[in-house]
Amino acid sequence: MVRKNKKVIITVPGAEIAEAVIGCGSTTGRDTDKTAKFGIELTEVYGSNIKISVHSRTVIVCSLKEYHEVGDHYLYICDVEQVYGNKDEEALFAWDGYSEIRPAK
């Protein structure tokens, strides 16, 4: 989808959707509509047709500049276009390799 859309949206999810984040991380999007399955409310990002979770602490909007095949994956090089933040959302982080998802205190 990155190569098709030419856009990358990186988000730091808010703590309110911690359970959904765990579920999304253990479910493939190839056969599953994750937003429907985990009840994630979406909103539009200005300047993009890509939607993000309403409960996002930080959003970084990028445009694809180039990509390279590097072994068994691709390396995407992007230009940052916009950075948004919502100070009312508590940022969610992964701890112990992803065994724990919770806010930093």
mmCIF file of C-alpha atoms in Angstrom:
data_model
loop_
_atom_site.group_PDB
_atom_site.id
_atom_site.type_symbol
_atom_site.label_atom_id
_atom_site.label_comp_id
_atom_site.label_asym_id
_atom_site.label_seq_id
_atom_site.Cartn_x
_atom_site.Cartn_y
_atom_site.Cartn_z
ATOM 1 C CA MET A 1 0.000 0.000 0.000
ATOM 2 C CA VAL A 2 2.903 2.387 0.653
ATOM 3 C CA ARG A 3 4.063 2.087 -2.954
ATOM 4 C CA LYS A 4 0.507 2.456 -4.242
ATOM 5 C CA ASN A 5 -0.495 5.448 -2.070
ATOM 6 C CA LYS A 6 2.933 7.127 -2.001
ATOM 7 C CA LYS A 7 2.082 8.147 1.581
ATOM 8 C CA VAL A 8 3.164 6.894 4.976
ATOM 9 C CA ILE A 9 1.401 7.889 8.169
ATOM 10 C CA ILE A 10 3.234 7.037 11.388
ATOM 11 C CA THR A 11 1.235 7.294 14.594
ATOM 12 C CA VAL A 12 1.872 6.922 18.287
ATOM 13 C CA PRO A 13 -1.428 5.519 19.550
ATOM 14 C CA GLY A 14 -3.200 6.823 22.620
ATOM 15 C CA ALA A 15 -3.555 4.742 25.773
ATOM 16 C CA GLU A 16 -7.326 4.550 25.367
ATOM 17 C CA ILE A 17 -6.938 1.991 22.556
ATOM 18 C CA ALA A 18 -4.318 -0.222 24.219
ATOM 19 C CA GLU A 19 -6.373 -3.410 23.862
ATOM 20 C CA ALA A 20 -7.021 -2.675 20.174
ATOM 21 C CA VAL A 21 -3.296 -2.102 19.610
ATOM 22 C CA ILE A 22 -2.504 -5.516 21.075
ATOM 23 C CA GLY A 23 -5.190 -7.111 18.902
ATOM 24 C CA CYS A 24 -4.022 -5.327 15.756
ATOM 25 C CA GLY A 25 -0.443 -6.391 16.393
ATOM 26 C CA SER A 26 -1.417 -10.039 16.498
ATOM 27 C CA THR A 27 -3.821 -10.012 13.526
ATOM 28 C CA THR A 28 -3.054 -9.828 9.812
ATOM 29 C CA GLY A 29 -4.720 -7.041 7.870
ATOM 30 C CA ARG A 30 -4.610 -9.100 4.706
ATOM 31 C CA ASP A 31 -7.840 -10.910 5.580
ATOM 32 C CA THR A 32 -9.208 -8.811 8.442
ATOM 33 C CA ASP A 33 -10.639 -5.309 8.713
ATOM 34 C CA LYS A 34 -8.824 -4.434 11.931
ATOM 35 C CA THR A 35 -10.680 -1.172 12.528
ATOM 36 C CA ALA A 36 -14.025 -2.965 12.449
ATOM 37 C CA LYS A 37 -12.857 -5.995 14.412
ATOM 38 C CA PHE A 38 -11.305 -3.953 17.238
ATOM 39 C CA GLY A 39 -13.720 -0.993 17.166
ATOM 40 C CA ILE A 40 -11.167 1.690 16.293
ATOM 41 C CA GLU A 41 -12.730 5.070 15.518
ATOM 42 C CA LEU A 42 -10.980 6.763 12.585
ATOM 43 C CA THR A 43 -10.522 10.333 11.405
ATOM 44 C CA GLU A 44 -8.989 11.871 8.287
ATOM 45 C CA VAL A 45 -5.491 13.301 8.178
ATOM 46 C CA TYR A 46 -5.338 16.686 6.464
ATOM 47 C CA GLY A 47 -3.847 16.339 2.973
ATOM 48 C CA SER A 48 -4.280 12.559 2.768
ATOM 49 C CA ASN A 49 -6.965 9.991 2.093
ATOM 50 C CA ILE A 50 -5.422 7.771 4.773
ATOM 51 C CA LYS A 51 -7.315 7.625 8.060
ATOM 52 C CA ILE A 52 -5.872 7.299 11.550
ATOM 53 C CA SER A 53 -7.230 6.459 14.979
ATOM 54 C CA VAL A 54 -8.998 9.310 16.729
ATOM 55 C CA HIS A 55 -6.925 8.277 19.754
ATOM 56 C CA SER A 56 -3.468 9.164 18.395
ATOM 57 C CA ARG A 57 -0.926 11.081 20.462
ATOM 58 C CA THR A 58 1.369 11.889 17.538
ATOM 59 C CA VAL A 59 0.917 11.681 13.769
ATOM 60 C CA ILE A 60 3.738 12.045 11.241
ATOM 61 C CA VAL A 61 2.624 12.425 7.613
ATOM 62 C CA CYS A 62 5.252 11.459 5.043
ATOM 63 C CA SER A 63 5.447 11.122 1.268
ATOM 64 C CA LEU A 64 7.365 8.270 -0.280
ATOM 65 C CA LYS A 65 10.603 9.446 -1.864
ATOM 66 C CA GLU A 66 12.143 6.087 -2.797
ATOM 67 C CA TYR A 67 12.296 2.488 -1.704
ATOM 68 C CA HIS A 68 14.851 -0.290 -1.932
ATOM 69 C CA GLU A 69 14.624 -4.039 -1.585
ATOM 70 C CA VAL A 70 16.995 -5.059 1.213
ATOM 71 C CA GLY A 71 16.948 -8.783 1.739
ATOM 72 C CA ASP A 72 13.508 -10.027 2.726
ATOM 73 C CA HIS A 73 11.924 -6.572 3.165
ATOM 74 C CA TYR A 74 11.830 -3.042 1.756
ATOM 75 C CA LEU A 75 13.484 0.112 3.060
ATOM 76 C CA TYR A 76 11.245 3.160 2.557
ATOM 77 C CA ILE A 77 12.793 6.621 2.453
ATOM 78 C CA CYS A 78 10.273 9.382 2.971
ATOM 79 C CA ASP A 79 9.972 13.145 3.288
ATOM 80 C CA VAL A 80 8.157 14.371 6.403
ATOM 81 C CA GLU A 81 5.348 16.723 5.381
ATOM 82 C CA GLN A 82 3.477 17.386 8.632
ATOM 83 C CA VAL A 83 3.652 16.457 12.305
ATOM 84 C CA TYR A 84 0.554 16.648 14.490
ATOM 85 C CA GLY A 85 0.157 16.070 18.196
ATOM 86 C CA ASN A 86 -2.726 15.771 20.621
ATOM 87 C CA LYS A 87 -1.610 16.617 24.142
ATOM 88 C CA ASP A 88 -4.885 15.247 25.525
ATOM 89 C CA GLU A 89 -3.964 11.693 24.461
ATOM 90 C CA GLU A 90 -1.586 9.715 26.680
ATOM 91 C CA ALA A 91 1.075 8.075 24.448
ATOM 92 C CA LEU A 92 1.179 4.285 24.334
ATOM 93 C CA PHE A 93 4.510 2.437 24.172
ATOM 94 C CA ALA A 94 5.729 -1.151 23.895
ATOM 95 C CA TRP A 95 7.843 -2.538 26.734
ATOM 96 C CA ASP A 96 9.877 -5.747 27.000
ATOM 97 C CA GLY A 97 9.922 -6.309 23.261
ATOM 98 C CA TYR A 98 6.107 -5.917 22.839
ATOM 99 C CA SER A 99 5.154 -8.184 25.702
ATOM 100 C CA GLU A 100 3.623 -5.169 27.431
ATOM 101 C CA ILE A 101 1.765 -2.207 25.893
ATOM 102 C CA ARG A 102 1.170 0.761 28.222
ATOM 103 C CA PRO A 103 1.880 4.477 28.707
ATOM 104 C CA ALA A 104 5.244 5.698 29.960
ATOM 105 C CA LYS A 105 5.120 7.136 33.471
#
